[in-house]
PDB file of C-alpha atoms in Angstrom:
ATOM      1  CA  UNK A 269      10.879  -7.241  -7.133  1.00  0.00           C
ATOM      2  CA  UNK A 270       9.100  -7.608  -4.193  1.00  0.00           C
ATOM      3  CA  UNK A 271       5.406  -6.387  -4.075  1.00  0.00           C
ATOM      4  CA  UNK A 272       4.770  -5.596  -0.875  1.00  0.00           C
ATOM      5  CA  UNK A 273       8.025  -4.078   0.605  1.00  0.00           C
ATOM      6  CA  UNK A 274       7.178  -1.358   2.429  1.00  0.00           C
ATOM      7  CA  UNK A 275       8.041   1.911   3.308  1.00  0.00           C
ATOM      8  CA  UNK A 276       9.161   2.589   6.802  1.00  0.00           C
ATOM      9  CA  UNK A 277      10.224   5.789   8.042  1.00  0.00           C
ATOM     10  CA  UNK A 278       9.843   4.860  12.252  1.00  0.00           C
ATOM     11  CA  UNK A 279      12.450   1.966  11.791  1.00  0.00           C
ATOM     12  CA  UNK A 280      15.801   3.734  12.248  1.00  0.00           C
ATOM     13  CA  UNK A 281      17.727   0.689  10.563  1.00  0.00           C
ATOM     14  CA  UNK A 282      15.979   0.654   7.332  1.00  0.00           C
ATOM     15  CA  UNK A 283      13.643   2.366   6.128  1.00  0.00           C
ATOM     16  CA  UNK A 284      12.215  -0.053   3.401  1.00  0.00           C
ATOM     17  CA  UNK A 285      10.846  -3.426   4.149  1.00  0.00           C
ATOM     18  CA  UNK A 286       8.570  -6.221   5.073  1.00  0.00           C
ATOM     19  CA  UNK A 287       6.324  -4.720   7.548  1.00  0.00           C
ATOM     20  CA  UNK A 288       4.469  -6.996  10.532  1.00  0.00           C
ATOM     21  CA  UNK A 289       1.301  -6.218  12.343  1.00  0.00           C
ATOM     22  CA  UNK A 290       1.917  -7.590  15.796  1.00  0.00           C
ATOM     23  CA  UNK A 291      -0.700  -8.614  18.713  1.00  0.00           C
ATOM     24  CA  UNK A 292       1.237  -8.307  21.950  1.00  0.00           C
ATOM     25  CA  UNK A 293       0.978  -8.848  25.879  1.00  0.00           C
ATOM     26  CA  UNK A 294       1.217  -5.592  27.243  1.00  0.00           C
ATOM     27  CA  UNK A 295       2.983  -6.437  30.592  1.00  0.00           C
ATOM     28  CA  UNK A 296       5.450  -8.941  29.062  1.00  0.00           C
ATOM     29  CA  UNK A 297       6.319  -8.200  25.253  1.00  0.00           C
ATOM     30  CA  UNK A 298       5.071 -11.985  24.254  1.00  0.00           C
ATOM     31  CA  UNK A 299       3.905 -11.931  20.570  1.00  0.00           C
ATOM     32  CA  UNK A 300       0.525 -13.373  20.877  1.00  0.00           C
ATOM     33  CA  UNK A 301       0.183 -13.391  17.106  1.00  0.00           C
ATOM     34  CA  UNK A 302       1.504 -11.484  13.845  1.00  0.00           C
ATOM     35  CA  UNK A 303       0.534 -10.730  10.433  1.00  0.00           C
ATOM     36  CA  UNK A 304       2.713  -9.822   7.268  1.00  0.00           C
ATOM     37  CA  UNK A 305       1.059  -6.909   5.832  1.00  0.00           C
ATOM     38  CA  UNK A 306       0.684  -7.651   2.215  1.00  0.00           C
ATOM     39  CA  UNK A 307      -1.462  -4.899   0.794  1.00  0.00           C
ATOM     40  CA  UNK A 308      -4.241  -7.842   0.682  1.00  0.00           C
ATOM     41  CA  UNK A 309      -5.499  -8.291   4.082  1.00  0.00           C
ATOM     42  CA  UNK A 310      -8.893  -9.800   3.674  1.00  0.00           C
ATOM     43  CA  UNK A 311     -12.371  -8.492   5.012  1.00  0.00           C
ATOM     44  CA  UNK A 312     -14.553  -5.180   4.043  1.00  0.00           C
ATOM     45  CA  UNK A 313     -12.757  -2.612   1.959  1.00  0.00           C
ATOM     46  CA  UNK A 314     -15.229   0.350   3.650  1.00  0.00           C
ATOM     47  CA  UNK A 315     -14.198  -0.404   7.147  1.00  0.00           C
ATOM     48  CA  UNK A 316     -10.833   0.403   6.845  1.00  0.00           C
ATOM     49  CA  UNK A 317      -7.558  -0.917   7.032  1.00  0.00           C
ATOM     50  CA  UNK A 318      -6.869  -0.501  10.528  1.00  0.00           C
ATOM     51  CA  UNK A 319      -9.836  -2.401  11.464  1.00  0.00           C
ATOM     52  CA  UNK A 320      -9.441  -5.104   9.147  1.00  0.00           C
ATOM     53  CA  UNK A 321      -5.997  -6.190  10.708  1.00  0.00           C
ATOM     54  CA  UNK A 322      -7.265  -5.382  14.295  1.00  0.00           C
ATOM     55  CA  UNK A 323     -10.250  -8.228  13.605  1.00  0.00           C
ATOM     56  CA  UNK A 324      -7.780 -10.381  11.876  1.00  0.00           C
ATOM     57  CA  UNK A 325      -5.363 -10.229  15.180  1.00  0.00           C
ATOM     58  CA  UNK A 326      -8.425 -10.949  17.502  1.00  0.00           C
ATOM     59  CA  UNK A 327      -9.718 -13.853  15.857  1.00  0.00           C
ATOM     60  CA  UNK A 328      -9.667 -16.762  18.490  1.00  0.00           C
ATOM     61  CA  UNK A 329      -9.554 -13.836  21.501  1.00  0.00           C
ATOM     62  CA  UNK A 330     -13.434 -13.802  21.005  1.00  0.00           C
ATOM     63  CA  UNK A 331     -15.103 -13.213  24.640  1.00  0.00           C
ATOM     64  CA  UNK A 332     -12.006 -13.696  26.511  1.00  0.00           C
ATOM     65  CA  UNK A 333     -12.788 -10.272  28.260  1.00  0.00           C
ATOM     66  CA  UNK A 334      -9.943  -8.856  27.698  1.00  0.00           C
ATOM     67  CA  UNK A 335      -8.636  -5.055  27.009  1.00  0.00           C
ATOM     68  CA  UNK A 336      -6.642  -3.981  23.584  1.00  0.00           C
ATOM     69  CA  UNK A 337      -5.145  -0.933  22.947  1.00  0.00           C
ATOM     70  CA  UNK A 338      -3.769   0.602  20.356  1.00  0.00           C
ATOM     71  CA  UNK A 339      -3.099   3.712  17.845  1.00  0.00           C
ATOM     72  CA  UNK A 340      -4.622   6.248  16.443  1.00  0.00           C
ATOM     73  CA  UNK A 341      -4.475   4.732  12.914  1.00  0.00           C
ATOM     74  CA  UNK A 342      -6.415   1.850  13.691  1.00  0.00           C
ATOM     75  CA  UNK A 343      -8.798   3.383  16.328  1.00  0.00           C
ATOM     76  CA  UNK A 344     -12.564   4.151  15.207  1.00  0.00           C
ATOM     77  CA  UNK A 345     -16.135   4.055  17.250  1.00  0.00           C
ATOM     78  CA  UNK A 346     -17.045   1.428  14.031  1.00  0.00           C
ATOM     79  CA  UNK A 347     -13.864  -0.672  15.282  1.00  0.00           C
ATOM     80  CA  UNK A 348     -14.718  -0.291  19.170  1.00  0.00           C
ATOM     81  CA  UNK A 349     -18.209  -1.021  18.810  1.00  0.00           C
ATOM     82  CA  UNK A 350     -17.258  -3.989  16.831  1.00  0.00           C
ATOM     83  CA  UNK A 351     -15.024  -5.219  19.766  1.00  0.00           C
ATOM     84  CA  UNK A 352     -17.253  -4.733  22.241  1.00  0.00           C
ATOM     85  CA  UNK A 353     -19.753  -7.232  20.028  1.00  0.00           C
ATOM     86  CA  UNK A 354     -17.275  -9.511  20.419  1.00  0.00           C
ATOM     87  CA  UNK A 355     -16.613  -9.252  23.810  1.00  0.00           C
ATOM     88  CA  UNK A 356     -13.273  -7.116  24.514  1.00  0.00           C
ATOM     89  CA  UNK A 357     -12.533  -4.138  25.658  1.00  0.00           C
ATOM     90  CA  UNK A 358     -10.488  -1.144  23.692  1.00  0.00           C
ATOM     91  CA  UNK A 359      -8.877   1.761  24.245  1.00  0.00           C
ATOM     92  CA  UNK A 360      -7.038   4.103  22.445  1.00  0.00           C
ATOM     93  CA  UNK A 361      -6.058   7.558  21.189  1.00  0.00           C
ATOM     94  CA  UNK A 362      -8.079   9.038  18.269  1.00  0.00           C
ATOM     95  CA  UNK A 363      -7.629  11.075  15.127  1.00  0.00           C
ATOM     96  CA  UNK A 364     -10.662  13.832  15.949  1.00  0.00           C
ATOM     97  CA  UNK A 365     -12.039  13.165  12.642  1.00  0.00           C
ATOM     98  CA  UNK A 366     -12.719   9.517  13.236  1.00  0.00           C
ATOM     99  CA  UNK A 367     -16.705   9.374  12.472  1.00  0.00           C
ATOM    100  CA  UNK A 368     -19.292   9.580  15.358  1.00  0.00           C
ATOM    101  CA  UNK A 369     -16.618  11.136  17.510  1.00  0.00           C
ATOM    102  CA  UNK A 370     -18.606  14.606  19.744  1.00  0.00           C
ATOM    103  CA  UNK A 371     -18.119  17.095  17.284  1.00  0.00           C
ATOM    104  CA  UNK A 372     -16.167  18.999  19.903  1.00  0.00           C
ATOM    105  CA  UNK A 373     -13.564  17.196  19.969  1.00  0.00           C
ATOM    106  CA  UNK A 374     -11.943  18.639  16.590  1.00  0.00           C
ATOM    107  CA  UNK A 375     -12.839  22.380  17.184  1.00  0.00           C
ATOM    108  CA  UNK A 376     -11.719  22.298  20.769  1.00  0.00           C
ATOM    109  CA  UNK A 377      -8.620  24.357  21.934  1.00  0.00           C
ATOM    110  CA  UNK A 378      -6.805  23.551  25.014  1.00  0.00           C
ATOM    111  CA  UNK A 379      -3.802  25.046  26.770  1.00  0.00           C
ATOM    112  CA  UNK A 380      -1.301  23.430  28.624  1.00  0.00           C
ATOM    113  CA  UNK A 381      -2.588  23.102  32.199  1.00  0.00           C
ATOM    114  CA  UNK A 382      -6.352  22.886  31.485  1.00  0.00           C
ATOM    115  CA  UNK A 383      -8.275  20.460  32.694  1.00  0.00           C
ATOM    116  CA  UNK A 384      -9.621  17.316  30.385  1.00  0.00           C
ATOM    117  CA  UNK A 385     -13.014  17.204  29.072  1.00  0.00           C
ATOM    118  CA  UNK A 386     -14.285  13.976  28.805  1.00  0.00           C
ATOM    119  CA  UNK A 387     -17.717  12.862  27.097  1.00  0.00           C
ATOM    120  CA  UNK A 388     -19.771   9.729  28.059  1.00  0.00           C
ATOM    121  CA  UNK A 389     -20.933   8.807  25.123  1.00  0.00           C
ATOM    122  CA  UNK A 390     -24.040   6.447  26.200  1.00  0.00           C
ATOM    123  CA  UNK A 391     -25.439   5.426  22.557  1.00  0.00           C
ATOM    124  CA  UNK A 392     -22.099   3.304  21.964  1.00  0.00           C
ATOM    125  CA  UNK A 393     -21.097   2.917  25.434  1.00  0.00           C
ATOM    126  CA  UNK A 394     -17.681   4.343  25.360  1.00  0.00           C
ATOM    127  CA  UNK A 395     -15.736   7.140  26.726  1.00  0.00           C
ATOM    128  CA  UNK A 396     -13.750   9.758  24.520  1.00  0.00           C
ATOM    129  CA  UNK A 397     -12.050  12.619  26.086  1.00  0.00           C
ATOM    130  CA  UNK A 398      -9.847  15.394  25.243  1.00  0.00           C
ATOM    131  CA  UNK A 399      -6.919  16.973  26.777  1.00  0.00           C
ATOM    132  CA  UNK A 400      -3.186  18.928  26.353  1.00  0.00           C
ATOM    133  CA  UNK A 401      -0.337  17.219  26.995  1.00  0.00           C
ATOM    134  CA  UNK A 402       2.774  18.227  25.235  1.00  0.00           C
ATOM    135  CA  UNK A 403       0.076  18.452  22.419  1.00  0.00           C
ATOM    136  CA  UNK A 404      -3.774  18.091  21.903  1.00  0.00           C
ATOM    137  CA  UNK A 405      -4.197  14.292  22.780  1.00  0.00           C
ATOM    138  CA  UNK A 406      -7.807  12.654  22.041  1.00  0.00           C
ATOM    139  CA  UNK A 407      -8.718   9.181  23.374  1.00  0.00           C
ATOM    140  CA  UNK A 408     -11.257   6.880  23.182  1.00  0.00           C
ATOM    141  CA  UNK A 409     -11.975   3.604  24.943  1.00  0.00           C
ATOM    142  CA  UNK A 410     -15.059   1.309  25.630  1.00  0.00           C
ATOM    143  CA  UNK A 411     -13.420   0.425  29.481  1.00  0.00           C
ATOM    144  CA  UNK A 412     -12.282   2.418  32.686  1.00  0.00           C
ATOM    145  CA  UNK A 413     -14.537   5.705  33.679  1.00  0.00           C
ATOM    146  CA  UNK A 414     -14.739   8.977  33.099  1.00  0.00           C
ATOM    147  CA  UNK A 415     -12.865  10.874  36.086  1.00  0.00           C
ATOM    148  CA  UNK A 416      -9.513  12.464  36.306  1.00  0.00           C
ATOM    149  CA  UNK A 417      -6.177  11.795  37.981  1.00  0.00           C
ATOM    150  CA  UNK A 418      -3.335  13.653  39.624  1.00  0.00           C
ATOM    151  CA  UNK A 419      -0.175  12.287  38.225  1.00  0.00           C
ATOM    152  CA  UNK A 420       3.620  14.034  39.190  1.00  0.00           C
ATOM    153  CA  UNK A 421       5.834  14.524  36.249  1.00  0.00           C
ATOM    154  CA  UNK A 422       8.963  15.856  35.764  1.00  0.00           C
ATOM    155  CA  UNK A 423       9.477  18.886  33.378  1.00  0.00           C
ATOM    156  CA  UNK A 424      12.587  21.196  33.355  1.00  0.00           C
ATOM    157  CA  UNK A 425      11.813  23.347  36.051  1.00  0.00           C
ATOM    158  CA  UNK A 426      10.989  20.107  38.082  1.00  0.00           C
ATOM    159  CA  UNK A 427       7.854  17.794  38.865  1.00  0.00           C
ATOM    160  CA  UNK A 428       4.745  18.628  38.487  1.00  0.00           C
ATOM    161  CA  UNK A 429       1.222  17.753  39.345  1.00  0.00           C
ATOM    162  CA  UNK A 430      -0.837  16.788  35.510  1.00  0.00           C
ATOM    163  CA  UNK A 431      -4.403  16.421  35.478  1.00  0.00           C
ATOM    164  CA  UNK A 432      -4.700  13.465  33.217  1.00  0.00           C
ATOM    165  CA  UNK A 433      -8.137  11.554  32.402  1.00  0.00           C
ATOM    166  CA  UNK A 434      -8.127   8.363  33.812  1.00  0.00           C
ATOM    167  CA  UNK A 435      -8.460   6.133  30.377  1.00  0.00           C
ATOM    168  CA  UNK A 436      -5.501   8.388  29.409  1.00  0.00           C
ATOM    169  CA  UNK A 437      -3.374   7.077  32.813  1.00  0.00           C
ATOM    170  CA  UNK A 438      -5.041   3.314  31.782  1.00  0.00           C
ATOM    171  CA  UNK A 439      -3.473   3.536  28.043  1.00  0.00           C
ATOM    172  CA  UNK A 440      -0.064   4.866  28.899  1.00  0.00           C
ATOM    173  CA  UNK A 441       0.261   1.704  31.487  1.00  0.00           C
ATOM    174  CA  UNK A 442      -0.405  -0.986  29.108  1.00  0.00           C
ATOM    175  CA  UNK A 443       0.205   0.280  25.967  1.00  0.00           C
ATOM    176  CA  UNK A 444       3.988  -0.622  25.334  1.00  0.00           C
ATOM    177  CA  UNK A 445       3.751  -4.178  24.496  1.00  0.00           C
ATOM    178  CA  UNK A 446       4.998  -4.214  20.966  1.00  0.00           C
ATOM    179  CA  UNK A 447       7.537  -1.594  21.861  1.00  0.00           C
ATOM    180  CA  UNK A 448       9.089  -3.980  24.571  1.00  0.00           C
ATOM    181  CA  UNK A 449       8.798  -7.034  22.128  1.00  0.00           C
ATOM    182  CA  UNK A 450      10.698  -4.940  19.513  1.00  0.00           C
ATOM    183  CA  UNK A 451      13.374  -3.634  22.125  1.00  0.00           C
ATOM    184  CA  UNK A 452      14.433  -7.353  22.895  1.00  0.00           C
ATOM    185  CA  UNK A 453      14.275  -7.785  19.154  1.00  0.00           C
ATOM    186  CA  UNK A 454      16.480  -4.934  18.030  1.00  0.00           C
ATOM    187  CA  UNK A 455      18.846  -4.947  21.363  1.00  0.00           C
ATOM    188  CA  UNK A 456      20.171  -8.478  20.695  1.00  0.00           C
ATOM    189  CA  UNK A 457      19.445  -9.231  17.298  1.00  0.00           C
ATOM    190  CA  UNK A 458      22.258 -11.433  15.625  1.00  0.00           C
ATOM    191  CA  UNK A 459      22.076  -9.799  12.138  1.00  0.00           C
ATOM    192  CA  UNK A 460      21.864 -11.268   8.878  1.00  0.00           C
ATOM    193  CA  UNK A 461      22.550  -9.821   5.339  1.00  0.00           C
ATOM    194  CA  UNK A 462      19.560 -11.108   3.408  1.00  0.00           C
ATOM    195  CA  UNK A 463      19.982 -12.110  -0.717  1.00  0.00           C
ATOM    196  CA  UNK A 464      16.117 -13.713  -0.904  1.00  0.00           C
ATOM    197  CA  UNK A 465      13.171 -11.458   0.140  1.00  0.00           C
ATOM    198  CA  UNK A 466      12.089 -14.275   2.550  1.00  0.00           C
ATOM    199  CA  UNK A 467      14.971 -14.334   4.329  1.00  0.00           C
ATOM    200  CA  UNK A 468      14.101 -11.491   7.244  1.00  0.00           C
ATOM    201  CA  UNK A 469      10.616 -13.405   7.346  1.00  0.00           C
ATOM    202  CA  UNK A 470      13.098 -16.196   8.521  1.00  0.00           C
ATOM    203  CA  UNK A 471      15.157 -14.265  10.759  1.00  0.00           C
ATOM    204  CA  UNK A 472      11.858 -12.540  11.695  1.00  0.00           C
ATOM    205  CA  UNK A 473      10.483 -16.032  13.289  1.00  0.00           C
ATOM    206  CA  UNK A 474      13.809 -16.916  14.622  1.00  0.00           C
ATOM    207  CA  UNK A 475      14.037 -14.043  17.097  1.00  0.00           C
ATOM    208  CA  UNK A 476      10.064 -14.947  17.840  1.00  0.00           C
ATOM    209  CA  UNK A 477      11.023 -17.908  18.966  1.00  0.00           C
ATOM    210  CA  UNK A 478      14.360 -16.290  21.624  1.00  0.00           C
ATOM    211  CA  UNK A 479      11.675 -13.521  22.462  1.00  0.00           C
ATOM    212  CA  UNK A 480       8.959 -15.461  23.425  1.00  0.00           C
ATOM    213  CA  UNK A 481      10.980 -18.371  24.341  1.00  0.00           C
ATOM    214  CA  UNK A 482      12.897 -16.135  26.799  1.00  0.00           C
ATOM    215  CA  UNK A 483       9.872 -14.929  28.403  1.00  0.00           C
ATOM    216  CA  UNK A 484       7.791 -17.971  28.534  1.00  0.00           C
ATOM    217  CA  UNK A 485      11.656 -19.894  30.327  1.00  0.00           C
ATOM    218  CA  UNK A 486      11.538 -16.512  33.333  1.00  0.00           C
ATOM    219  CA  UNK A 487       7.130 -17.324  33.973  1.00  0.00           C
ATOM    220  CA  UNK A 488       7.757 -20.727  35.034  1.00  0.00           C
ATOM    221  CA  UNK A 489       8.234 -21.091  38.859  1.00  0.00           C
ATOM    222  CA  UNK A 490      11.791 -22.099  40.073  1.00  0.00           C
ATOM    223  CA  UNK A 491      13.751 -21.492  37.900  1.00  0.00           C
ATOM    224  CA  UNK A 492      16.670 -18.592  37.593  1.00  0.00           C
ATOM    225  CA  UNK A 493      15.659 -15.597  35.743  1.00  0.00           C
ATOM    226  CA  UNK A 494      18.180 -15.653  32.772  1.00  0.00           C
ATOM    227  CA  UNK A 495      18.141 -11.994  30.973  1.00  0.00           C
ATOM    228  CA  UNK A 496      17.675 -12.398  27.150  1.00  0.00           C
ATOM    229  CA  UNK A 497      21.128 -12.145  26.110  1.00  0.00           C
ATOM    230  CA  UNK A 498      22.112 -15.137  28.953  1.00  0.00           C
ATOM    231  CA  UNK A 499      19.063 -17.205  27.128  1.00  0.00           C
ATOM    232  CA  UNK A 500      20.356 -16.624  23.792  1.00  0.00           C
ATOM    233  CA  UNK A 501      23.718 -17.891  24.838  1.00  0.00           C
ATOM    234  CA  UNK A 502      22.521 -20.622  26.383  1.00  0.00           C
ATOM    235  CA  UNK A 503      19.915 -21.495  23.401  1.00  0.00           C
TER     236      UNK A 503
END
């Protein structure tokens, strides 16, 4: 029996299995760099798990200067503070009763319509805001500023002008990197029935190596852009 098979209730496949933390370029897909969760991910128990795999991911990203975003289930001031130590950026939505978070932000109520309200938060150095979207959304994020943007959306009884804060706009830009690397995963994966636990770690690296392979063939200059199914034909 395998001990760390987990439960997974997003993956409309199957819901039990190995599950991956992933570190991914947010424009492109490319897995920068992965981690099998096996309930033993090393570093301090009292700073969470979230912020144990974040660090983990980031090692050898030190003071690149670059901007990670993520979840509410690994998002914390502790965890953005810690970043910013080590010279990145983060940004991210919130659970509201994260520590050190304005007080505010949990007892707030907001309607549809109303504008953000975003807090400064100058001891840390970061930004955390509040506002209604389809539901209460909290971010928080140690880059961008804290004014507002007009964005048009479409609804059912057409588009519409939102009032969104301007880390919010940043996030929902840059945020779908693993989401893109699993869409090329799950759209032309070639399926294997698996007797041996490690066997979908196997398959797992395999379609690492079309994804990234795929992406890294279209980034090089002259050549034809092959789609990922043509490159996995070809390969």
């Amino acid at each position: 029996r395998l001990s760390f098979k987990q439960y997974l209730p997003s993956k409309p496949s199957t819901k039990w299995g190995i599950k991956i933390w992933s570190l991914c370029d947010s424009s492109k897909g490319f897995l920068l760099k992965f981690q099998v969760c096996t309930g033993k991910e090393t570093g301090s128990i009292a700073e969470g798990l979230g912020s144990r795999v974040v660090k983990n991911l980031l090692t050898g990203f030190e003071s690149t200067n670059r901007t990670v975003y993520m979840d509410n289930f690994y998002t914390s001031v502790d965890l953005f503070h810690d970043l910013k130590e080590m010279g990145l950026g983060a940004c991210g939505t919130v659970r509201a009763n994260r520590k050190h978070l304005p007080p505010q932000m949990k007892t707030m109520k907001k309607k549809k319509g109303d504008l953000p309200t975003v807090w400064a938060m100058k001891n840390r150095e970061m930004i955390s805001c509040t506002w209604q979207d389809t539901g209460k959304v909290n971010m928080l994020s140690t880059v961008g500023d804290t004014g507002v943007t007009d964005v048009r959306m479409n609804s059912k009884s057409g588009q519409r002008d939102v009032t969104k804060p301007n880390i919010q706009v940043m996030y929902n830009k840059n945020m779908g990197g693993v989401d893109l690397f699993d869409q090329f995963c799950a759209t032309y994966s070639y399926g294997r029935k698996s007797m041996k636990w490690y066997q979908p770690l196997w398959h797992f690296l395999i379609e690492v190596a079309l994804v990234n392979g795929c992406i890294a063939y279209n980034m090089q200059k002259d050549v034809k852009e092959l789609s990922h199914k043509k490159f996995r034909d070809q390969v």
